[in-house]
Amino acid sequence: MADGFTPKAIVWFKCEPWRRRCGDSDVVFHTNRNKVPSEFLGRVLLLDPDVSQGNCSIMINDLSTSDSGSYQLRVNGFYQGTADGVTFPSRTSLSVKDLTQKPSVMIPPLTEGQQATLTCTAPGLCSGSPPKITWMWRGKGEMEVNITGNMAASFKTENLTVVTQRHSSILTFNSSAKHHNTNVTCKVSFTSGLTTEETVTLKVNYKSQPQITGNTIVKEGDDLNLTCNVESFPQSVVVWTKHSASEIYLQNNTGSATLVISNVTAPDSGRYVCTATHLNETVSAYADVKITWFSKILKGSGCVLQSALLTCVCITEGFPLPTITWPLLKDHTEYSVIKTVSNHTINDTVTIPLKNRHYVSVECYSSQGNEEAKENLTVQEDFPEKEVIQSKTILEKISSLEVVVAFLIGALLSAIICCLAVKCSRKTLKESDETLKMISQEDPLIVQNDKSHVQEEAKNLPMAGEKSASEMSKDPKDVQYASIDFSVMKQRRAKEAAKERASTLTEYAEIKTGPKEQSEDGSKEGSETLEGEEEDLMTKRCVSEEQTEVEAVYSTVKDVLDEI
């Protein structure tokens, strides 16, 4: 500008480049605000409001693509006291592109339970109207929502220069596991309607309790399959162990571990522990595994029928305890059932009174889940104790009767022997009488005396024999067989023997032939004497044999009496 020119107003135009000079309709800035269109009013400002300083630079806020174009400067003032103005032929071209910058979001390390601070800064060195900064939070699988609750945002403007500022927003919240892997968006909205945003994913250091999934009740012979999951960041190291054992079943550093045991048996029951290690901290969880098993009907089961009362016992075992049922109970209204349990064994006793029914076998049914077992129990009949005692009494009576019969037989034999003995004694007395008659011829006195004595004894002898026989028939213990007195006969025989030793052979012959002579004479007395001698021989043999038999029989009867 020429010397002596005093600037008073600055005017900026924006018009097409092909136009040589912009007109009043193209004003975007004028010192007189009344001459500025509304879309530019307040948006285009001088960097230095003091025009006298000679700084004509402008600042356009809230740029948009419509602000692109050719800008021309004109300075109005007074030259040597006359109003004048200078339009600069050179122009400034402005090209505004779409906004590509995004807000800057700063995230510090986040730890569960600690306070977190996020900072979002608007792009560029803005001037003029401050932008609007908002925070958006989107959970896992959820829609984006505005941050509320324990999350708070504050706006901050930082003046970098006289004409530049930095706008930012600070978000404060308490971090937790639910914030892990969630998205946070910082959105910047300018007054021109332009918006920009930045989305970040939060990473929160956290750990949760191990979660065990799988069936902890497994049938014997099946497979045990347990999975331990530990949600954490960073991922934890997981270890499977069995309680009270040092054996490590499985170790995995992926945050999840699956324990598999094939063909399980009862010893596989127990507590299995899942331990997770996360950033030098340890957490654990456990699962109590139970192996189910089921057995058939055990020995000891059976039925007994006693006095029209049927008692059946059914024994089985398993885990969990099986259920025992009796199909025959549906046919009865009166019965009692007693159940006893010991560890994993169940004993079921049913008692049923029977009237007109009879069972050969009774079915016992045991079930556990999908497992079942049944068995037909054989019914055994048991006689009452009273009947057994009666049977024993009858047998004892029969045994005693045998002893009595043996005693009676012995007594009868004793009586028969006594009768035979009496008969033999009578024959002996008769023979003695005949012998005395023969001897009386030689010694009448002695014979007479002996005869009288013998006759007297003979008279008493049959009576004693008859009395003894009658008494023995009544009571075998009163047998007086030994009381028969043969002393007279012994004396006679002793004298006869003495005479025989003193006599000669002729005298002996006379005695022997005497009967023959008498027989030839037809003497009755001689025949009787001969007959007496024969009977004497028979009597001696009879008495000797009967004595032996009597002693044997008597001894047998005595033994029998001792047994009784």
Coordinates of C-alpha atoms in Angstrom, one line a residue:
M1 CA 0.0 0.0 0.0
A2 CA 1.1 3.6 -0.8
D3 CA 2.5 5.8 1.8
G4 CA -0.1 8.0 3.4
F5 CA -2.8 5.3 3.1
T6 CA -4.6 4.7 6.4
P7 CA -6.4 1.3 6.5
K8 CA -9.8 1.4 8.2
A9 CA -11.6 -1.8 7.2
I10 CA -10.6 -5.2 5.9
V11 CA -12.8 -7.2 3.5
W12 CA -12.3 -10.8 2.4
F13 CA -14.2 -12.1 -0.7
K14 CA -14.6 -15.6 -1.9
C15 CA -15.5 -16.0 -5.6
E16 CA -14.8 -18.2 -8.5
P17 CA -11.2 -18.1 -9.7
W18 CA -12.1 -17.1 -13.3
R19 CA -13.7 -13.9 -12.1
R20 CA -11.3 -11.0 -12.2
R21 CA -12.8 -9.2 -9.2
C22 CA -15.2 -10.4 -6.5
G23 CA -18.3 -8.3 -5.7
D24 CA -20.0 -7.3 -2.6
S25 CA -22.1 -10.5 -2.6
D26 CA -19.0 -12.5 -2.2
V27 CA -18.0 -11.0 1.2
V28 CA -17.1 -13.6 3.8
F29 CA -15.5 -11.2 6.2
H30 CA -15.9 -7.5 6.8
T31 CA -14.8 -5.3 9.6
N32 CA -18.4 -4.0 9.7
R33 CA -20.2 -7.2 10.8
N34 CA -23.4 -5.9 9.3
K35 CA -22.1 -6.6 5.9
V36 CA -21.2 -10.3 6.6
P37 CA -23.6 -13.1 5.6
S38 CA -24.9 -15.1 8.4
E39 CA -23.1 -18.4 7.4
F40 CA -19.8 -16.6 7.8
L41 CA -20.7 -14.3 10.7
G42 CA -18.6 -15.2 13.7
R43 CA -16.9 -18.1 11.9
V44 CA -14.4 -16.0 10.0
L45 CA -12.3 -13.8 12.3
L46 CA -9.2 -11.7 12.1
L47 CA -6.2 -13.1 13.8
D48 CA -5.4 -9.6 15.1
P49 CA -8.4 -7.4 15.5
D50 CA -6.2 -4.3 15.5
V51 CA -6.2 -3.3 11.8
S52 CA -3.6 -0.7 12.4
Q53 CA -1.1 -3.4 13.0
G54 CA -1.3 -4.3 9.4
N55 CA -2.2 -8.0 10.0
C56 CA -4.9 -8.9 7.6
S57 CA -4.9 -12.6 8.2
I58 CA -8.2 -14.4 8.9
M59 CA -9.1 -17.5 10.8
I60 CA -12.0 -19.7 9.5
N61 CA -13.5 -21.9 12.1
D62 CA -15.6 -25.0 11.6
L63 CA -14.4 -25.6 8.1
S64 CA -16.4 -27.5 5.7
T65 CA -16.0 -28.6 2.1
S66 CA -18.1 -25.6 1.1
D67 CA -15.4 -23.3 2.3
S68 CA -13.2 -24.4 -0.5
G69 CA -12.6 -21.6 -3.1
S70 CA -10.6 -18.6 -4.1
Y71 CA -10.2 -15.8 -1.5
Q72 CA -9.4 -12.2 -2.4
L73 CA -8.4 -9.4 0.0
R74 CA -9.5 -5.7 -0.1
V75 CA -8.4 -3.0 2.3
N76 CA -10.6 0.1 2.6
G77 CA -9.2 3.3 4.1
F78 CA -8.2 6.9 3.5
Y79 CA -5.5 8.1 1.2
Q80 CA -4.5 11.7 2.0
G81 CA -7.8 12.3 3.5
T82 CA -9.9 10.8 0.7
A83 CA -11.7 7.5 1.1
D84 CA -10.0 4.9 -0.9
G85 CA -9.4 1.2 -1.1
V86 CA -7.0 -1.3 -2.5
T87 CA -7.9 -4.7 -3.9
F88 CA -5.1 -7.2 -4.1
P89 CA -5.0 -9.0 -7.4
S90 CA -3.4 -12.0 -6.0
R91 CA -5.7 -14.6 -4.5
T92 CA -5.5 -17.4 -2.0
S93 CA -7.0 -20.7 -2.9
L94 CA -8.5 -22.9 -0.1
S95 CA -9.3 -26.5 -0.6
V96 CA -11.2 -28.2 2.2
K97 CA -11.3 -32.0 2.2
D98 CA -13.4 -34.4 4.2
L99 CA -12.4 -34.9 7.8
T100 CA -10.1 -38.0 8.1
Q101 CA -8.5 -37.4 11.4
K102 CA -9.9 -39.3 14.4
P103 CA -9.9 -38.5 18.0
S104 CA -7.0 -39.8 20.0
V105 CA -8.0 -42.2 22.9
M106 CA -5.4 -43.0 25.5
I107 CA -5.9 -46.1 27.7
P108 CA -3.7 -46.9 30.7
P109 CA -3.2 -50.5 32.0
L110 CA -6.5 -51.6 33.5
T111 CA -6.8 -53.9 36.5
E112 CA -10.0 -55.3 38.0
G113 CA -11.1 -53.3 41.0
Q114 CA -9.0 -50.3 40.3
Q115 CA -10.1 -46.9 39.0
A116 CA -9.5 -46.3 35.3
T117 CA -9.1 -43.0 33.4
L118 CA -9.6 -42.8 29.6
T119 CA -8.7 -39.6 27.6
C120 CA -10.2 -38.7 24.2
T121 CA -8.7 -35.7 22.3
A122 CA -10.5 -34.0 19.4
P123 CA -8.5 -34.0 16.1
G124 CA -6.6 -30.9 14.9
L125 CA -5.8 -27.7 16.6
C126 CA -9.2 -26.3 16.7
S127 CA -10.3 -22.7 17.2
G128 CA -13.6 -21.1 17.5
S129 CA -16.5 -23.2 18.7
P130 CA -15.4 -26.1 20.9
P131 CA -16.5 -29.5 19.5
K132 CA -18.8 -31.9 21.4
I133 CA -17.1 -35.0 22.7
T134 CA -19.2 -38.0 23.8
W135 CA -18.4 -41.5 25.1
M136 CA -20.2 -44.6 23.9
W137 CA -19.8 -48.1 25.5
R138 CA -20.7 -51.4 23.8
G139 CA -20.7 -54.6 25.7
K140 CA -20.3 -58.1 24.4
G141 CA -23.0 -58.8 21.8
E142 CA -24.8 -55.6 22.9
M143 CA -25.7 -52.4 21.1
E144 CA -23.8 -49.2 21.8
V145 CA -25.2 -47.1 24.6
N146 CA -24.2 -43.9 26.3
I147 CA -22.0 -44.3 29.3
T148 CA -24.0 -43.8 32.6
G149 CA -23.8 -44.9 36.1
N150 CA -20.3 -45.1 37.6
M151 CA -18.8 -43.7 34.5
A152 CA -18.2 -39.9 34.4
A153 CA -16.8 -37.7 31.6
S154 CA -15.3 -34.2 31.9
F155 CA -14.4 -31.7 29.1
K156 CA -11.0 -30.0 28.9
T157 CA -9.8 -27.2 26.6
E158 CA -6.1 -26.4 26.3
N159 CA -5.0 -23.2 24.7
L160 CA -1.9 -23.8 22.7
T161 CA -1.6 -20.4 21.0
V162 CA -3.7 -17.3 20.8
V163 CA -5.7 -18.9 18.1
T164 CA -5.3 -22.6 18.7
Q165 CA -6.8 -24.9 21.2
R166 CA -6.9 -28.6 22.1
H167 CA -10.2 -30.1 23.2
S168 CA -10.4 -33.4 25.1
S169 CA -12.7 -35.4 27.4
I170 CA -11.7 -37.6 30.4
L171 CA -13.7 -40.7 31.3
T172 CA -13.3 -42.2 34.8
F173 CA -14.8 -45.5 36.0
N174 CA -14.0 -48.6 38.2
S175 CA -12.8 -51.3 35.9
S176 CA -14.0 -54.9 36.4
A177 CA -14.2 -58.2 34.5
K178 CA -17.3 -57.1 32.7
H179 CA -15.4 -54.3 31.0
H180 CA -12.9 -56.7 29.6
N181 CA -13.0 -57.0 25.8
T182 CA -15.7 -54.3 25.6
N183 CA -15.6 -51.5 23.2
V184 CA -15.5 -47.8 24.1
T185 CA -16.1 -45.1 21.5
C186 CA -15.1 -41.5 21.7
K187 CA -17.1 -39.3 19.3
V188 CA -16.3 -35.7 18.4
S189 CA -19.0 -33.6 16.8
F190 CA -18.2 -30.2 15.3
T191 CA -20.6 -27.3 14.9
S192 CA -20.4 -27.6 11.2
G193 CA -22.1 -31.0 11.5
L194 CA -19.0 -32.9 10.9
T195 CA -18.3 -35.9 13.3
T196 CA -15.4 -38.2 13.9
E197 CA -15.0 -41.0 16.3
E198 CA -12.5 -43.6 17.6
T199 CA -13.3 -47.0 19.1
V200 CA -11.0 -49.0 21.3
T201 CA -11.3 -52.3 23.0
L202 CA -10.6 -52.5 26.7
K203 CA -8.3 -55.1 28.2
V204 CA -8.7 -55.6 31.9
N205 CA -6.5 -57.8 34.0
Y206 CA -8.9 -60.0 35.9
K207 CA -9.5 -63.6 37.0
S208 CA -12.7 -65.5 37.9
Q209 CA -13.4 -68.6 39.9
P210 CA -12.9 -71.8 38.0
Q211 CA -16.1 -73.3 36.6
I212 CA -16.4 -77.1 36.4
T213 CA -18.8 -78.6 34.0
G214 CA -19.6 -82.2 33.4
N215 CA -21.5 -85.1 35.0
T216 CA -20.1 -85.9 38.4
I217 CA -22.2 -89.0 38.9
V218 CA -20.9 -91.7 36.5
K219 CA -22.0 -95.3 36.1
E220 CA -19.3 -97.9 36.7
G221 CA -17.6 -98.7 33.4
D222 CA -18.5 -95.4 31.7
D223 CA -16.1 -92.4 31.1
L224 CA -15.6 -89.5 33.4
N225 CA -15.5 -86.2 31.5
L226 CA -15.0 -82.9 33.4
T227 CA -14.0 -79.5 32.0
C228 CA -12.6 -76.7 34.1
N229 CA -12.9 -73.2 32.6
V230 CA -11.2 -70.1 34.1
E231 CA -12.1 -66.7 32.6
S232 CA -9.1 -64.4 33.0
F233 CA -6.8 -62.0 31.3
P234 CA -4.2 -62.9 30.6
Q235 CA -5.1 -66.6 30.4
S236 CA -4.4 -68.8 33.5
V237 CA -2.6 -72.1 33.8
V238 CA -5.0 -74.8 34.8
V239 CA -4.1 -78.1 36.6
W240 CA -6.3 -81.1 37.5
T241 CA -5.4 -83.1 40.6
K242 CA -7.2 -85.6 42.8
H243 CA -7.7 -84.8 46.5
S244 CA -5.1 -86.4 48.8
A245 CA -3.0 -87.5 45.9
S246 CA 0.0 -85.9 44.2
E247 CA -0.7 -87.2 40.7
I248 CA -1.3 -84.5 38.1
Y249 CA -4.0 -85.6 35.6
L250 CA -3.8 -82.7 33.2
Q251 CA -2.1 -79.3 32.8
N252 CA -3.1 -76.7 30.2
N253 CA -2.3 -73.0 29.8
T254 CA -5.3 -72.1 27.6
G255 CA -7.6 -71.2 30.5
S256 CA -9.6 -74.4 30.0
A257 CA -8.7 -78.0 30.8
T258 CA -10.8 -81.2 30.3
L259 CA -10.3 -84.3 32.5
V260 CA -11.2 -87.6 30.9
I261 CA -11.0 -91.0 32.7
S262 CA -12.1 -94.0 30.8
N263 CA -13.9 -97.1 32.2
V264 CA -14.2 -95.8 35.7
T265 CA -14.5 -98.0 38.7
A266 CA -15.5 -97.5 42.3
P267 CA -11.9 -96.4 43.4
D268 CA -12.2 -93.5 40.9
S269 CA -14.7 -91.9 43.2
G270 CA -13.4 -88.9 45.1
R271 CA -12.7 -85.2 45.0
Y272 CA -11.0 -83.7 41.9
V273 CA -9.5 -80.3 42.2
C274 CA -9.0 -77.7 39.4
T275 CA -6.3 -75.1 40.2
A276 CA -5.7 -72.0 38.2
T277 CA -2.6 -69.7 38.4
H278 CA -3.0 -66.1 37.2
L279 CA -0.3 -63.5 37.6
N280 CA 1.2 -65.3 40.6
E281 CA -2.2 -65.7 42.2
T282 CA -3.9 -69.1 42.6
V283 CA -7.6 -70.0 42.7
S284 CA -9.2 -73.4 42.8
A285 CA -12.4 -75.3 42.6
Y286 CA -13.3 -79.0 43.1
A287 CA -15.9 -81.6 42.0
D288 CA -17.0 -84.6 44.1
V289 CA -17.2 -87.5 41.7
K290 CA -19.4 -90.4 42.6
I291 CA -19.3 -93.7 40.7
T292 CA -22.6 -95.5 40.8
W293 CA -22.7 -99.3 40.9
F294 CA -25.4 -102.0 41.2
S295 CA -25.3 -105.6 42.2
K296 CA -27.7 -108.5 41.8
I297 CA -29.7 -110.1 44.7
L298 CA -27.2 -111.3 47.3
K299 CA -26.9 -114.6 49.0
G300 CA -28.8 -114.8 52.2
S301 CA -32.1 -113.8 50.5
G302 CA -34.9 -116.4 50.9
C303 CA -38.3 -117.2 52.3
V304 CA -39.5 -119.3 55.3
L305 CA -43.1 -120.5 55.9
Q306 CA -43.8 -121.2 59.5
S307 CA -47.2 -121.6 61.1
A308 CA -49.1 -120.0 58.1
L309 CA -46.7 -117.0 58.4
L310 CA -44.5 -116.3 55.3
T311 CA -41.3 -114.3 56.0
C312 CA -39.1 -113.3 53.1
V313 CA -35.8 -111.5 53.1
C314 CA -34.2 -109.8 50.1
I315 CA -30.7 -108.3 50.2
T316 CA -29.0 -106.2 47.6
E317 CA -26.4 -103.4 47.4
G318 CA -25.3 -100.5 45.3
F319 CA -24.7 -96.8 45.1
P320 CA -27.0 -95.0 45.3
L321 CA -29.1 -97.5 47.3
P322 CA -31.4 -99.6 45.1
T323 CA -35.1 -99.9 45.7
I324 CA -36.6 -103.3 46.6
T325 CA -40.2 -104.1 45.7
W326 CA -42.3 -107.3 46.2
P327 CA -44.8 -108.0 43.3
L328 CA -46.8 -110.4 45.5
L329 CA -47.8 -107.6 47.9
K330 CA -50.4 -106.4 45.4
D331 CA -52.4 -109.5 46.2
H332 CA -52.4 -108.9 49.9
T333 CA -53.8 -106.2 52.2
E334 CA -52.1 -107.4 55.4
Y335 CA -48.3 -107.4 55.5
S336 CA -45.4 -105.6 57.2
V337 CA -42.2 -104.5 55.6
I338 CA -39.0 -103.7 57.5
K339 CA -36.0 -102.0 55.8
T340 CA -32.5 -101.8 57.2
V341 CA -29.6 -100.0 55.6
S342 CA -25.9 -100.5 56.3
N343 CA -23.4 -98.6 54.2
H344 CA -24.4 -99.5 50.6
T345 CA -26.4 -102.6 51.6
I346 CA -30.2 -102.7 52.0
N347 CA -32.1 -105.5 53.7
D348 CA -35.8 -105.7 53.0
T349 CA -37.9 -108.1 55.2
V350 CA -41.6 -108.7 54.4
T351 CA -44.0 -110.7 56.6
I352 CA -47.3 -111.9 55.2
P353 CA -49.9 -114.0 57.1
L354 CA -51.2 -116.8 54.7
K355 CA -54.6 -118.3 55.1
N356 CA -55.6 -120.3 52.0
R357 CA -52.6 -119.4 49.8
H358 CA -49.4 -121.4 49.2
Y359 CA -46.3 -120.2 47.5
V360 CA -43.4 -122.3 46.1
S361 CA -41.3 -119.2 45.4
V362 CA -41.6 -115.5 45.8
E363 CA -40.1 -112.8 43.4
C364 CA -37.8 -110.1 44.8
Y365 CA -37.3 -107.1 42.5
S366 CA -34.5 -104.6 42.9
S367 CA -34.0 -101.5 40.7
Q368 CA -31.6 -98.5 40.5
G369 CA -32.2 -96.0 37.7
N370 CA -32.1 -97.9 34.5
E371 CA -30.6 -101.0 36.2
E372 CA -32.8 -103.8 37.6
A373 CA -32.5 -107.3 39.0
K374 CA -35.0 -109.9 40.1
E375 CA -34.8 -113.4 41.6
N376 CA -37.3 -116.0 42.6
L377 CA -36.8 -116.9 46.3
T378 CA -37.6 -120.5 47.2
V379 CA -40.0 -120.9 50.1
Q380 CA -38.8 -123.4 52.8
E381 CA -41.3 -124.8 55.3
D382 CA -40.2 -124.8 58.9
F383 CA -42.1 -126.8 61.6
P384 CA -42.9 -125.0 64.8
E385 CA -40.7 -125.8 67.9
K386 CA -43.8 -127.2 69.7
E387 CA -44.3 -129.9 67.0
V388 CA -40.6 -130.8 67.2
I389 CA -40.8 -131.2 71.0
Q390 CA -43.9 -133.5 70.6
S391 CA -42.0 -135.6 68.1
K392 CA -39.1 -135.9 70.4
T393 CA -41.4 -136.9 73.3
I394 CA -43.0 -139.6 71.1
L395 CA -39.6 -140.9 70.1
E396 CA -38.5 -141.0 73.8
K397 CA -41.7 -142.9 74.7
I398 CA -41.1 -145.4 72.0
S399 CA -37.5 -145.9 73.2
S400 CA -38.8 -146.4 76.8
L401 CA -41.4 -148.9 75.5
E402 CA -38.7 -151.0 73.9
V403 CA -36.9 -151.2 77.3
V404 CA -40.2 -152.3 79.0
V405 CA -40.8 -154.9 76.4
A406 CA -37.3 -156.3 76.8
F407 CA -37.9 -156.4 80.6
L408 CA -41.2 -158.3 80.2
I409 CA -39.6 -160.8 77.8
G410 CA -36.8 -161.3 80.3
A411 CA -39.3 -161.8 83.2
L412 CA -41.3 -164.3 81.1
L413 CA -38.3 -166.3 80.3
S414 CA -37.3 -166.3 84.0
A415 CA -40.7 -167.7 84.9
I416 CA -40.5 -170.4 82.3
I417 CA -37.1 -171.4 83.6
C418 CA -38.3 -171.6 87.2
C419 CA -41.2 -173.8 86.1
L420 CA -38.8 -176.2 84.4
A421 CA -36.6 -176.2 87.5
V422 CA -39.6 -177.1 89.7
K423 CA -40.5 -180.0 87.3
C424 CA -37.0 -181.3 87.4
S425 CA -37.0 -181.1 91.2
R426 CA -40.1 -183.2 91.4
K427 CA -38.5 -185.8 89.2
T428 CA -35.5 -185.8 91.4
L429 CA -37.5 -186.4 94.6
K430 CA -39.3 -189.3 92.9
E431 CA -36.1 -190.9 92.0
S432 CA -34.7 -190.4 95.5
D433 CA -37.8 -192.1 96.9
E434 CA -37.3 -195.1 94.7
T435 CA -33.6 -195.2 95.6
L436 CA -34.4 -195.2 99.3
K437 CA -36.7 -198.2 98.9
M438 CA -33.8 -200.1 97.5
I439 CA -31.4 -199.1 100.2
S440 CA -33.9 -199.9 103.0
Q441 CA -33.2 -203.5 102.5
E442 CA -29.6 -203.1 103.8
D443 CA -30.1 -200.5 106.5
P444 CA -33.7 -200.1 107.4
L445 CA -33.1 -197.7 110.2
I446 CA -31.0 -195.4 108.2
V447 CA -33.2 -195.6 105.3
Q448 CA -36.2 -195.1 107.4
N449 CA -34.6 -192.1 109.1
D450 CA -33.4 -190.8 105.8
K451 CA -36.7 -191.6 104.2
S452 CA -38.7 -189.8 106.8
H453 CA -36.3 -186.9 106.5
V454 CA -36.3 -187.0 102.7
Q455 CA -40.1 -187.3 102.6
E456 CA -40.4 -184.5 105.0
E457 CA -38.1 -182.4 102.8
A458 CA -39.9 -183.6 99.7
K459 CA -43.2 -182.5 101.1
N460 CA -41.9 -179.1 101.7
L461 CA -39.9 -179.0 98.5
P462 CA -42.9 -178.9 96.1
M463 CA -44.6 -176.3 98.1
A464 CA -41.5 -174.2 98.1
G465 CA -41.1 -174.7 94.4
E466 CA -44.7 -173.8 93.7
K467 CA -44.4 -170.7 95.9
S468 CA -41.3 -169.6 94.2
A469 CA -42.9 -170.0 90.8
S470 CA -45.9 -168.0 91.8
E471 CA -43.8 -165.3 93.4
M472 CA -41.4 -165.1 90.4
S473 CA -44.3 -164.8 88.0
K474 CA -45.4 -161.8 90.0
D475 CA -42.0 -160.1 90.4
P476 CA -38.8 -161.2 88.7
K477 CA -36.7 -159.7 91.5
D478 CA -38.2 -162.2 94.0
V479 CA -36.9 -165.4 92.2
Q480 CA -35.6 -167.8 95.0
Y481 CA -34.0 -170.3 92.7
A482 CA -30.9 -170.5 94.9
S483 CA -33.0 -171.4 98.1
I484 CA -33.8 -175.0 96.9
D485 CA -32.2 -177.3 99.5
F486 CA -30.6 -180.5 98.0
S487 CA -28.6 -181.3 101.2
V488 CA -30.6 -184.5 101.9
M489 CA -29.8 -185.8 98.4
K490 CA -26.2 -184.8 98.8
Q491 CA -26.0 -186.7 102.1
R492 CA -27.6 -189.8 100.5
R493 CA -25.2 -189.7 97.6
A494 CA -22.3 -189.3 99.9
K495 CA -23.2 -192.4 101.9
E496 CA -23.9 -194.3 98.7
A497 CA -20.5 -193.4 97.4
A498 CA -18.9 -194.5 100.6
K499 CA -20.7 -197.9 100.4
E500 CA -19.7 -198.3 96.9
R501 CA -16.0 -197.8 97.8
A502 CA -16.4 -200.4 100.7
S503 CA -18.4 -202.9 98.9
T504 CA -17.3 -205.5 96.3
L505 CA -18.2 -205.8 92.7
T506 CA -20.8 -208.4 93.4
E507 CA -22.7 -206.1 95.8
Y508 CA -22.6 -203.4 93.1
A509 CA -23.9 -205.9 90.6
E510 CA -26.7 -206.9 92.8
I511 CA -27.9 -203.4 93.0
K512 CA -27.7 -203.1 89.3
T513 CA -29.3 -206.5 88.5
G514 CA -31.9 -206.2 91.2
P515 CA -34.3 -204.3 89.0
K516 CA -33.8 -206.9 86.2
E517 CA -34.8 -209.7 88.5
Q518 CA -37.8 -207.8 89.7
S519 CA -38.6 -207.0 86.1
E520 CA -38.5 -210.7 85.2
D521 CA -40.8 -211.4 88.1
G522 CA -43.1 -208.8 86.8
S523 CA -42.5 -206.7 89.9
K524 CA -43.9 -203.3 89.6
E525 CA -41.3 -201.9 92.0
G526 CA -38.4 -203.0 89.9
S527 CA -39.7 -201.3 86.8
E528 CA -40.2 -198.2 88.7
T529 CA -36.7 -198.3 89.9
L530 CA -35.3 -198.7 86.4
E531 CA -37.4 -195.9 85.2
G532 CA -36.2 -193.8 88.1
E533 CA -32.6 -194.3 87.1
E534 CA -33.3 -193.1 83.5
E535 CA -35.2 -190.2 84.9
D536 CA -32.3 -189.5 87.2
L537 CA -29.9 -189.2 84.3
M538 CA -32.3 -187.0 82.4
T539 CA -32.9 -184.9 85.5
K540 CA -29.2 -184.4 86.1
R541 CA -28.7 -183.3 82.5
C542 CA -31.8 -181.1 82.7
V543 CA -30.8 -179.4 85.9
S544 CA -27.2 -178.8 84.7
E545 CA -28.4 -177.3 81.4
E546 CA -31.2 -175.3 83.1
Q547 CA -28.9 -173.9 85.7
T548 CA -26.6 -172.6 82.9
E549 CA -29.6 -171.2 81.0
V550 CA -31.1 -169.7 84.1
E551 CA -27.9 -167.9 85.0
A552 CA -27.7 -166.5 81.5
V553 CA -31.3 -165.4 81.3
Y554 CA -31.2 -164.1 84.8
S555 CA -28.1 -162.1 84.0
T556 CA -29.7 -160.7 80.9
V557 CA -32.8 -159.6 82.8
K558 CA -30.6 -158.0 85.5
D559 CA -28.8 -156.1 82.8
V560 CA -32.1 -154.9 81.4
L561 CA -33.3 -153.9 84.9
D562 CA -30.1 -152.0 85.4
E563 CA -30.7 -150.1 82.2
I564 CA -34.2 -149.2 83.2

